[in-house]
Coordinates of C-alpha atoms and ligand atoms in Angstrom, one line a residue:
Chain W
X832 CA -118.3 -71.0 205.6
X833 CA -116.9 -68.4 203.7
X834 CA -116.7 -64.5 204.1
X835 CA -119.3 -63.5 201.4
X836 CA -121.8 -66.3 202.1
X837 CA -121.5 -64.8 206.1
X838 CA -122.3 -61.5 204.6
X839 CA -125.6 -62.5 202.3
X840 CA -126.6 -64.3 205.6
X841 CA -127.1 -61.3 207.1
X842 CA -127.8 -59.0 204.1
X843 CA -131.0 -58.2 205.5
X844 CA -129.9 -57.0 208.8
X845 CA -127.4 -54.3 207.4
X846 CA -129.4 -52.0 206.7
X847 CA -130.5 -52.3 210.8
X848 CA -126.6 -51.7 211.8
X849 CA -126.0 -48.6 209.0
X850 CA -129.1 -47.1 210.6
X851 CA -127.0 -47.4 214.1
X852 CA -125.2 -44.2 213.0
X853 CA -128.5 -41.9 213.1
X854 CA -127.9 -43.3 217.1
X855 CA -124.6 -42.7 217.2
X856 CA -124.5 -39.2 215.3
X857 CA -127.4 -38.2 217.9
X858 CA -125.2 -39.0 220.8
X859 CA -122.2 -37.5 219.5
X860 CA -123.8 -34.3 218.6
X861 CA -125.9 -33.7 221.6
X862 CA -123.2 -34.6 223.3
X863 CA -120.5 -32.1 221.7
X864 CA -123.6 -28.9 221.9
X865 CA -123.5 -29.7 226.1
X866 CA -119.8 -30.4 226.0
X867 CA -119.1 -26.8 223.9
X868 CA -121.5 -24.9 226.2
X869 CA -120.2 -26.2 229.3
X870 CA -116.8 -25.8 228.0
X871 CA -117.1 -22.2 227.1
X872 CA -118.6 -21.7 230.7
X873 CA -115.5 -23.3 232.2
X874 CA -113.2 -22.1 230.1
X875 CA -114.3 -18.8 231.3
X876 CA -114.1 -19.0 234.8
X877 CA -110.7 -21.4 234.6
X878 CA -109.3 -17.7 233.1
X879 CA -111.5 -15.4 235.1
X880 CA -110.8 -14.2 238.6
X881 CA -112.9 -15.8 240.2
X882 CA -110.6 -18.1 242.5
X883 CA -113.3 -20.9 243.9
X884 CA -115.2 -20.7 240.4
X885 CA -111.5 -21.8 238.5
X886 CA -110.4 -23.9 241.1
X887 CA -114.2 -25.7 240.8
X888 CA -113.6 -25.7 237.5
X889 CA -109.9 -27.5 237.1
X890 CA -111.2 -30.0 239.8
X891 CA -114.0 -30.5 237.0
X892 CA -112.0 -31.2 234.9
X893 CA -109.4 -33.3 236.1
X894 CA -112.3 -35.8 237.3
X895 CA -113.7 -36.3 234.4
X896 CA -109.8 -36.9 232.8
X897 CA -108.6 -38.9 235.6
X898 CA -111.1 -41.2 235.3
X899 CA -111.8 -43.6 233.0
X900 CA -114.9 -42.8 230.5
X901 CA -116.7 -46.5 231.0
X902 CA -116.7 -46.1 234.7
X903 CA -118.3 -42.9 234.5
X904 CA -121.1 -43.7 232.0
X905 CA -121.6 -46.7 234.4
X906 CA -121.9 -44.5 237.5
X907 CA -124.5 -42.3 235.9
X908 CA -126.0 -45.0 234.2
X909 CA -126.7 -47.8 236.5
X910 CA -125.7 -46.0 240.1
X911 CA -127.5 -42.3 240.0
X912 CA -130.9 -44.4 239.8
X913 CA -130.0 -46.0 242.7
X914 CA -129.3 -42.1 244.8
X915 CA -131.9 -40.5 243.1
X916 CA -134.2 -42.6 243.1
X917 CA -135.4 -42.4 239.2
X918 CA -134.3 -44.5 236.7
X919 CA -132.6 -43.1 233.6
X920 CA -132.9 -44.1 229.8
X921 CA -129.7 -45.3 228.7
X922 CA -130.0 -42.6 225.9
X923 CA -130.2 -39.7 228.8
X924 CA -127.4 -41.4 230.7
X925 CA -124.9 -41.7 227.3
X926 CA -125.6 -38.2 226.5
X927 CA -125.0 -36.8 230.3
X928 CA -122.0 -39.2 230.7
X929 CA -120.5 -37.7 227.1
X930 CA -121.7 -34.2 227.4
X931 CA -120.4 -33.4 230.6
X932 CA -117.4 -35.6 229.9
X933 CA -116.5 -33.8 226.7
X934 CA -117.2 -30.4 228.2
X935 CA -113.8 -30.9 231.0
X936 CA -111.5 -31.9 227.7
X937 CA -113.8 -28.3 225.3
X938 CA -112.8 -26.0 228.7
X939 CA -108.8 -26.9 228.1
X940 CA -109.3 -26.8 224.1
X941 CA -111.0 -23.1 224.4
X942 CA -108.9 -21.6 227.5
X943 CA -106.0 -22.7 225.2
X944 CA -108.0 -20.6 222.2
X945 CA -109.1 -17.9 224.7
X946 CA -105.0 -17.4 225.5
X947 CA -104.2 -17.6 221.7
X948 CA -105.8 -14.2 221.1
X949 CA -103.9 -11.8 220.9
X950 CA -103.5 -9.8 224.3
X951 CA -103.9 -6.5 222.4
X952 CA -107.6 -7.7 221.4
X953 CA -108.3 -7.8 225.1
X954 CA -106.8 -4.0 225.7
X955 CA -108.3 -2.7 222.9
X956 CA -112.0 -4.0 223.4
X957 CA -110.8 -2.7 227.4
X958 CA -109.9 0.6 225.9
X959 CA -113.0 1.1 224.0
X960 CA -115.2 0.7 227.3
X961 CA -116.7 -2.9 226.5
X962 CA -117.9 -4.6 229.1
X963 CA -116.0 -7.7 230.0
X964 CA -118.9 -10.3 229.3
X965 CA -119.7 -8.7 225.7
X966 CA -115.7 -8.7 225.2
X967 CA -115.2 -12.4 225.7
X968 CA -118.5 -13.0 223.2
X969 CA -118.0 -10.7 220.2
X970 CA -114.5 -10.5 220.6
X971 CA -112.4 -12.9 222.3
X972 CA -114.9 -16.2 221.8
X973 CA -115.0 -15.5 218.6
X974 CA -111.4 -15.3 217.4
X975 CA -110.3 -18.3 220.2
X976 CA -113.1 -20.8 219.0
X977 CA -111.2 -20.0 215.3
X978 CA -108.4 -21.0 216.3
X979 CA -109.2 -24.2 217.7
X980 CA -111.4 -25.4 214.9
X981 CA -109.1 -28.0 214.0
X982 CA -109.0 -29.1 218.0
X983 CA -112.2 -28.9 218.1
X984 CA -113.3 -31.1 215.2
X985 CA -110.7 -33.7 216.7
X986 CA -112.9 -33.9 220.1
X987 CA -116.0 -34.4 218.1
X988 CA -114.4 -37.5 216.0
X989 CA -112.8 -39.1 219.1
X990 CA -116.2 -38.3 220.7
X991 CA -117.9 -40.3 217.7
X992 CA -115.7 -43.1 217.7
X993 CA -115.8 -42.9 221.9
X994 CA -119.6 -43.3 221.6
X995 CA -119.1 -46.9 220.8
X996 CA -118.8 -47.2 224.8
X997 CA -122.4 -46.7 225.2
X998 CA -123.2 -50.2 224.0
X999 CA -122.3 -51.1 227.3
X1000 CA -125.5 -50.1 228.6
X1001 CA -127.7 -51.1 225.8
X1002 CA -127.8 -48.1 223.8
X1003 CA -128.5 -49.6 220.2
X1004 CA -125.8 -47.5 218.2
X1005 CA -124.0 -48.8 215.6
X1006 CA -121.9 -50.8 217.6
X1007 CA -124.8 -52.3 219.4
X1008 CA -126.9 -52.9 216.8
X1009 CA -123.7 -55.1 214.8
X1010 CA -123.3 -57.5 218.6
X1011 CA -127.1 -57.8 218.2
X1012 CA -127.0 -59.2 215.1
X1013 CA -123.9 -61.1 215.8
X1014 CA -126.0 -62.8 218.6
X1015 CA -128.7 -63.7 217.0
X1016 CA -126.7 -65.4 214.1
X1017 CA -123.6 -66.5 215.9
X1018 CA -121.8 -64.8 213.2
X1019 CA -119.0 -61.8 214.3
X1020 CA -117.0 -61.3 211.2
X1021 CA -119.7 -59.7 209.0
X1022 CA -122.0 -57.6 211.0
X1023 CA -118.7 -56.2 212.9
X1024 CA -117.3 -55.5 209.6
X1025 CA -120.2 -53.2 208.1
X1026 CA -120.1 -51.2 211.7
X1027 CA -116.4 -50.9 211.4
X1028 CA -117.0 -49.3 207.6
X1029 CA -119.3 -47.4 208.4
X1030 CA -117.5 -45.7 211.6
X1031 CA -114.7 -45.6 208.9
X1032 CA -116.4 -43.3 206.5
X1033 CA -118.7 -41.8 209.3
X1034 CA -115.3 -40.3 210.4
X1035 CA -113.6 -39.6 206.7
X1036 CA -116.5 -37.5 206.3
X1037 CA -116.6 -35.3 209.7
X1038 CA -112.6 -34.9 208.6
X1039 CA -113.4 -33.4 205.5
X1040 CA -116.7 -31.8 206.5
X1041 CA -114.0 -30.2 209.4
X1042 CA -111.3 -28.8 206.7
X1043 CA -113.9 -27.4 204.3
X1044 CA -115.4 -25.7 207.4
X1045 CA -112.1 -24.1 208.6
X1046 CA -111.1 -23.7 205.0
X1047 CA -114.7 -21.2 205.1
X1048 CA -113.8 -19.4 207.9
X1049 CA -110.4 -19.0 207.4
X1050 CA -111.1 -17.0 204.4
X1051 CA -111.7 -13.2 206.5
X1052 CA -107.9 -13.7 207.0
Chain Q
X1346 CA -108.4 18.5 231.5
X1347 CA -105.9 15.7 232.0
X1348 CA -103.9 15.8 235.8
X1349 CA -101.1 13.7 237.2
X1350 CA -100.3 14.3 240.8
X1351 CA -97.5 12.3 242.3
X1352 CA -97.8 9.0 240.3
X1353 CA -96.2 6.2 241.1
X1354 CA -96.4 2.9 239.2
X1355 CA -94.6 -0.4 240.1
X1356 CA -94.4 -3.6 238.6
X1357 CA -93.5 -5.9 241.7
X1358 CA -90.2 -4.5 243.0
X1359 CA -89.6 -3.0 239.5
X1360 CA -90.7 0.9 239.8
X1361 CA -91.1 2.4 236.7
X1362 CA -92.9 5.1 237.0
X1363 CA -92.1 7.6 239.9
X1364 CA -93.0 10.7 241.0
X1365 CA -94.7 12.2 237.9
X1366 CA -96.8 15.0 237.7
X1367 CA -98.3 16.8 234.7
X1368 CA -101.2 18.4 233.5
X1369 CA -102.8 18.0 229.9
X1370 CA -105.0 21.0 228.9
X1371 CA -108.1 21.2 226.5
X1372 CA -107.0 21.5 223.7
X1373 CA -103.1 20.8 224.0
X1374 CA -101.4 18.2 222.3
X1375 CA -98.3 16.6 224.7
X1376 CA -95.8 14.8 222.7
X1377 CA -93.9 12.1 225.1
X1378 CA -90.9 11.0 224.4
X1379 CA -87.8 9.0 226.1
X1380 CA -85.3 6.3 225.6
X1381 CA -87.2 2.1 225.5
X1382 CA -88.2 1.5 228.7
X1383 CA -88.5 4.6 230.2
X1384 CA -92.0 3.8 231.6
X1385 CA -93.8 5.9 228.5
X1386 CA -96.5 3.4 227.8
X1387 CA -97.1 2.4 231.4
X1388 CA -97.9 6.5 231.9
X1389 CA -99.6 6.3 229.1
X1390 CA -102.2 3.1 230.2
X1391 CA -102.3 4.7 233.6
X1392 CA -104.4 7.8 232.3
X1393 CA -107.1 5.7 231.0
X1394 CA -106.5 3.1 234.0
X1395 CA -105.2 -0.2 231.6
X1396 CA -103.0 0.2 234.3
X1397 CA -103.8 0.7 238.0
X1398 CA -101.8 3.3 239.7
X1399 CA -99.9 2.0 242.4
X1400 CA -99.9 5.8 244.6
X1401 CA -100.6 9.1 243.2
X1402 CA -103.8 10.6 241.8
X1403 CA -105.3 10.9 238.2
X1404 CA -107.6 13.8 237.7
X1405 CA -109.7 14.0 234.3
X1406 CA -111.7 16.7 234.3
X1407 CA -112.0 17.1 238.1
X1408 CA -112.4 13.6 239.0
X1409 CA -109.9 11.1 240.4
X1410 CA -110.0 8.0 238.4
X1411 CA -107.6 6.0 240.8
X1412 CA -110.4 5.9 243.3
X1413 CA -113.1 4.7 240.2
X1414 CA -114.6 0.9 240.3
X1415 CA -115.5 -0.9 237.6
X1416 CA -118.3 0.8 236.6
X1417 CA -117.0 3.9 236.1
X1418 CA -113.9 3.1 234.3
X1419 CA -116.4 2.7 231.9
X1420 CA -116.7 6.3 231.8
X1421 CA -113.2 6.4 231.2
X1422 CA -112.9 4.5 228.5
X1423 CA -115.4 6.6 227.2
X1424 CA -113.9 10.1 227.7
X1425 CA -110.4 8.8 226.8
X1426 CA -109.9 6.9 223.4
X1427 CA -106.6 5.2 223.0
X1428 CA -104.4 4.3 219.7
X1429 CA -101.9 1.3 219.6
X1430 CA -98.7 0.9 217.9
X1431 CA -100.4 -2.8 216.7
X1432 CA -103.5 -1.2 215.5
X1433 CA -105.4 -3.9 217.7
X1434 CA -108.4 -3.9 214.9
X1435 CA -110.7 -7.0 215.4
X1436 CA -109.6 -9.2 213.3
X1437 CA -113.2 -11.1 212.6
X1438 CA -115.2 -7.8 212.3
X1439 CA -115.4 -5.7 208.9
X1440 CA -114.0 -1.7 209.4
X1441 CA -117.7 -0.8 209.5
X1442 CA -118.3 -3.3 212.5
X1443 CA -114.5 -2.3 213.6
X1444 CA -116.1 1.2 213.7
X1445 CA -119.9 0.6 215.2
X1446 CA -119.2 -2.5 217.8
X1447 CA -118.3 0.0 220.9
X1448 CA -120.8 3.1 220.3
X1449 CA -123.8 0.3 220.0
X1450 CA -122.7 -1.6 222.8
X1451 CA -121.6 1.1 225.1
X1452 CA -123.0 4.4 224.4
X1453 CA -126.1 2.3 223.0
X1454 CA -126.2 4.7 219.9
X1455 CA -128.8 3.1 217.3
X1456 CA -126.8 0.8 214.4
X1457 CA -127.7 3.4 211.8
X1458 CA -126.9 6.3 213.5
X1459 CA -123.6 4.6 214.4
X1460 CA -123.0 3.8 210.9
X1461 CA -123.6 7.0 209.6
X1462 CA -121.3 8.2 211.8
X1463 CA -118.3 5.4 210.6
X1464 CA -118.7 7.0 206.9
X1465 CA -118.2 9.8 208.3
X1466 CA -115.5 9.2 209.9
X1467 CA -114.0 7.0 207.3
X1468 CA -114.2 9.6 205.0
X1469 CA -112.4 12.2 207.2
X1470 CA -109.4 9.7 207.4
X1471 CA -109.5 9.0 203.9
X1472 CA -110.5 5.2 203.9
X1473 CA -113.9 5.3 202.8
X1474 CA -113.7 3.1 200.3
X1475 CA -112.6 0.2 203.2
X1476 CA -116.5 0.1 204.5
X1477 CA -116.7 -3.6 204.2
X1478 CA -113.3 -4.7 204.3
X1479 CA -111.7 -6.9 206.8
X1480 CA -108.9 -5.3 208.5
X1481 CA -106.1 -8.1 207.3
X1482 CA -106.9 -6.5 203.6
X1483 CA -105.4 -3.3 204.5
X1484 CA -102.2 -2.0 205.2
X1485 CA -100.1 -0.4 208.3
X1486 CA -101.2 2.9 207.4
X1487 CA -104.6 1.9 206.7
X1488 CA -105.0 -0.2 209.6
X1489 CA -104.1 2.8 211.9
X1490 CA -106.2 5.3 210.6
X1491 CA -109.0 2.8 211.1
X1492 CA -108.3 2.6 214.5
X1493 CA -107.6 6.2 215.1
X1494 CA -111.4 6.5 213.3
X1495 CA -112.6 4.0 215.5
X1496 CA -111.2 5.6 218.6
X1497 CA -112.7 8.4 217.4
X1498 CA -116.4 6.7 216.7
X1499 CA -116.6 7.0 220.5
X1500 CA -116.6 10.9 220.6
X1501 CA -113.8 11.0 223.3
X1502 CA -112.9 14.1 224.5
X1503 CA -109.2 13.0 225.0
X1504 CA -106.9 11.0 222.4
X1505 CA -104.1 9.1 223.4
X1506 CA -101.4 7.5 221.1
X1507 CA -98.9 4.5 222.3
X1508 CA -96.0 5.0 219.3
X1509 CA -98.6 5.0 216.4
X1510 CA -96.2 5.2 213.6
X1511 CA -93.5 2.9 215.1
X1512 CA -95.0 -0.2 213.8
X1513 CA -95.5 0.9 210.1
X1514 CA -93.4 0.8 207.2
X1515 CA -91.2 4.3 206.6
X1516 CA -93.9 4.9 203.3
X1517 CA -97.0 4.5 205.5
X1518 CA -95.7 7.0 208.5
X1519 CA -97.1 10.3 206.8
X1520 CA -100.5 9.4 205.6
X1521 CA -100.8 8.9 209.5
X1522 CA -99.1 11.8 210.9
X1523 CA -101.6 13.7 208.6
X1524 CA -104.2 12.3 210.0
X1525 CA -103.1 13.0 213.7
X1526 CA -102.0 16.5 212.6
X1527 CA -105.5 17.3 211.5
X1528 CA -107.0 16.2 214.6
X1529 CA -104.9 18.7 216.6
X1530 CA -105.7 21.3 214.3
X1531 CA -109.6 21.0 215.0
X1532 CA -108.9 20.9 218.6
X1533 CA -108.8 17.4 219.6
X1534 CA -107.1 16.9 223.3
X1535 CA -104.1 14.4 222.6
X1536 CA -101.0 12.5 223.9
X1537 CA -98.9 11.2 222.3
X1538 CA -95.7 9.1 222.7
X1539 CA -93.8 9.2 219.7
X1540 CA -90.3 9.0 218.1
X1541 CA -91.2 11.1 215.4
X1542 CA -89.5 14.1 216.6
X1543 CA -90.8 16.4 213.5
X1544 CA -94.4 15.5 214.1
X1545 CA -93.3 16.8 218.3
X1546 CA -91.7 20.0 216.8
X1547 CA -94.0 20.6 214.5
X1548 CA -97.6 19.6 216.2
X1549 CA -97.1 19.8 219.8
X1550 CA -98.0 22.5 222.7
X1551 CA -95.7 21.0 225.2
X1552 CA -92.9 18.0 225.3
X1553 CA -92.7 15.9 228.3
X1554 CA -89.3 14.0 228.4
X1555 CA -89.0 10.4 230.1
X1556 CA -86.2 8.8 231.3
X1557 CA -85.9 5.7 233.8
X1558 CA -89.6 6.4 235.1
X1559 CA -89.3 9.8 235.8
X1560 CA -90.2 13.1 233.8
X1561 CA -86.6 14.9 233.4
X1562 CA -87.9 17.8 231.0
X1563 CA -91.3 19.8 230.0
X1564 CA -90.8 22.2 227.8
X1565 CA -92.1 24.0 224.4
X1566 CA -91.3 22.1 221.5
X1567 CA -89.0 25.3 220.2
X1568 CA -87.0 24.9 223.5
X1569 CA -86.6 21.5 224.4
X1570 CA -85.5 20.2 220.8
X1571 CA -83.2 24.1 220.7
X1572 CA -81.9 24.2 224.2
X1573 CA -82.5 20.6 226.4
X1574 CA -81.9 21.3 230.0
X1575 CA -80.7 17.7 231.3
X1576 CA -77.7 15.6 229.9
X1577 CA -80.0 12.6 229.1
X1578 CA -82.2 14.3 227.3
X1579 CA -79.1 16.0 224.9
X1580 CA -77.6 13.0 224.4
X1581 CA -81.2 11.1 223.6
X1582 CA -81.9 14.3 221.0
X1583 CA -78.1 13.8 219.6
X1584 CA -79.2 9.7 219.1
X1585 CA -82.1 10.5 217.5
X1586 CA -81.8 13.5 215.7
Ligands
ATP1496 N1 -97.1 -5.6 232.5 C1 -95.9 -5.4 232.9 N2 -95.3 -6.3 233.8 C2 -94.1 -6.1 234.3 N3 -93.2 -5.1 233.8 C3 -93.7 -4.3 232.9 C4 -95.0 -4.4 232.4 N4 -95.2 -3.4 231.5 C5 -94.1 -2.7 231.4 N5 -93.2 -3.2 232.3 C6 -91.8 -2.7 232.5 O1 -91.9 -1.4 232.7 C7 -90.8 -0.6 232.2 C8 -91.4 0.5 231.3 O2 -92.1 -0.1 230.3 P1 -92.9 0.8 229.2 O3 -93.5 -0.1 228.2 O4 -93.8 1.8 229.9 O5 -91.7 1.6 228.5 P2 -91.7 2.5 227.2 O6 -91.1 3.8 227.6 O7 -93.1 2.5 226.7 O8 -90.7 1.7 226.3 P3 -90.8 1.5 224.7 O9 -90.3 2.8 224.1 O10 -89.9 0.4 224.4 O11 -92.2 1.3 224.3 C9 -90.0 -1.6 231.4 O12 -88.9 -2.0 232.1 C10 -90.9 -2.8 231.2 O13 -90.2 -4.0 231.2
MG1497 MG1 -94.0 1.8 224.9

């Protein structure tokens, strides 16, 4: 059988994978809003003086590095039920599993932003009488999180491409939805191909989206 | 009023500030100067506590700051503006925002009357046509009498000044000295470490000279730049001079 006739076998089921990426988009950006907030927040106390609350917070961090990313969504996926007594949707556990996972790699990506700034933007806003909580949000945050707009993008593709992991459990992203139909027709090479494509673009686009973003806020420079 | 009793400063075993005592009036302006390294700045960040003292006492206006927590160094900050030789502008914020971010969020003064106050102040330094620039659109000069306006914005009753003309180009070192001279004239409390000995001479009540941590001379302007007292401080004048 050849390539094409594989694909007009499934013609009708690719618009069912391309809609995978509405899944996969979701996961990814839920996951990056719980991974940025909990970054910031650790971030914060990794640099603060605080000593338990930065210790907590590089022990954070190197479990959720020193591990690897399947295991984990596994653990919360299939084991937490089992402790807590609750099941979880496989949506809930892919977006925990990401989210908190993507917040230990933010907290390095912003503490490296936070110690970009200039030191003299710390002593100034200090010299001024600014509170040390209203500092690091209207002044420091704000020029770090410029800084690392390029890193930061970066996280968000490998998080988009990293999502593909969560067809482990059943989530029906893109990935998902192309083994589905794979199954059902014994047939790899085409539905695998349209998911790969559409990843592909999914992911030229964020890039470009990314440089005309930083491009944009550049510009007050 | 501005005291420094017994002040002592280290930096693990490096000491640089010791033993200095001196007393800024209402009013006065105290032009500090000294050889690199001589421990000006750290004197300097010590008075509005960007430093912690490591012995000695700070009085401003009665009180001693070296006892003060957190909350009131607040107070500090308020009473005793401070200029950099890097400007130290925020980057991301307009001049206006530059010039209302600290009096709304500290002194919780209402945006208007804030702003009303920046044109104001932006006017007196000469810049009001920068309202609603961003700071990297402007030059040395105009980048430091922002700041100096923005230190201002806060009313301080005190004004200090970490080399404000060392980080400009030659052109740009006037149109700032102006500024600063102005200020004195209207009575404005200031110290200043500078290496612009004309602007000492010319502007200053009283010169404090610094060398290795310690204050070797305080004199007027007339007789310290006329008639130095100390050998380091004649051949320092003869380098600079
Ligand atoms: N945060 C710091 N940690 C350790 N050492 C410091 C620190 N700040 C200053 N020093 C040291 O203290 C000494 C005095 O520094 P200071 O900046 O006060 O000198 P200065 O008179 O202002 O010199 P310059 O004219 O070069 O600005 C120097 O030897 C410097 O290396
Ligand atoms: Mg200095």
């Amino acid at each position: 059988m050849g390539i094409f006739s594989g694909f007009s076998l499934i013609a009708s089921s690719i618009p069912y994978i391309i809609n995978g990426v509405w899944t996969t988009l979701e996961i990814a950006l839920v996951s990056a809003i719980i991974g940025f907030v909990l970054g910031v927040i650790l971030s914060l106390f990794k640099i603060g003086n605080i000593k338990i609350l930065a210790w907590l917070s590089d022990f954070y961090t190197s479990i959720f590095r020193g591990t690897p990313l399947i295991l984990q969504l596994t653990l919360v996926y299939f084991a937490t039920p089992q402790l807590i007594g609750y099941d979880i949707s496989a949506f809930l556990a892919a977006i925990i599993t990401f989210g908190f996972n993507s917040g230990a790699y933010m907290s390095e990506i912003i503490r490296s932003g936070i110690n970009a700034v200039d030191k003299g933007q710390f002593e100034a806003a200090g010299a001024l009488g600014v509170p040390y909580w209203s500092m690091m949000k209207d002044i420091i945050l704000p020029q770090a999180i410029k800084k690392i707009l390029p890193a930061m993008m970066n996280e968000f593709i490998t998080l988009t491409k990293e999502s593909a992991i969560v067809s482990t459990i059943g989530v029906l992203d893109l990935m998902r939805r192309a083994q589905v139909v794979a199954a059902e027709n014994s047939l790899y090479f085409p539905p695998l191909i349209v998911s790969f494509a559409v990843y592909y673009v999914l992911v030229m686009i964020l890039t470009i989206l990314g440089r005309l973003f930083e491009r944009r806020m550049s510009r007050s420079d | 009023m501005i005291k420094v009793d017994h002040l002592y400063k280290s930096f693990g075993n490096n000491e640089v500030l010791s033993d200095i005592s001196l007393e800024i009036k209402k009013g006065d302006v105290v032009a500090i100067i000294g050889p690199s390294g001589s421990g000006k700045s750290t004197l300097l960040r010590c008075i509005n506590l960007l430093e912690l003292p490591s012995k000695g006492k700070i009085y401003i206006d009665n009180d001693d700051i070296t006892t003060f927590n957190q909350r009131n160094v607040i107070k500090i900050r308020e009473k005793v503006g401070m200029v950099f030789q890097h400007f130290h502008l925020f980057p991301h914020k307009t001049v206006m925002d530059n010039l209302t971010y600290a009096p709304i969020k500290v002194k919780q003064t209402t945006k208007s009357e804030a702003q009303e106050k920046a044109i104001k102040l932006l006017n007196r330094v000469g810049l009001s046509d920068k309202v609603d620039s961003y700071p990297s659109r402007l030059s040395g000069g105009q980048k430091q009498r922002v700041a100096i306006a923005r230190a201002l914005a806060m009313d301080p009753e005190y004004l200090l000044f970490d080399e404000p003309t060392s980080a400009l180009d030659p052109e740009m070192v006037k149109e700032v000295l102006d500024v600063m001279m102005s200020l004195a004239k209207q009575g404005m409390t200031m110290a200043v470490v500078t290496h612009e000995m004309g602007f000492a001479n010319k502007v200053a009540d009283k010169v404090i000279f610094m060398d290795h941590g310690q204050i070797l001379e305080v004199a007027s302007p007339n007789e310290f730049f006329n008639h130095p007292e100390t050998d380091r401080a004649k051949e320092f004048l003869e380098k600079v001079l």
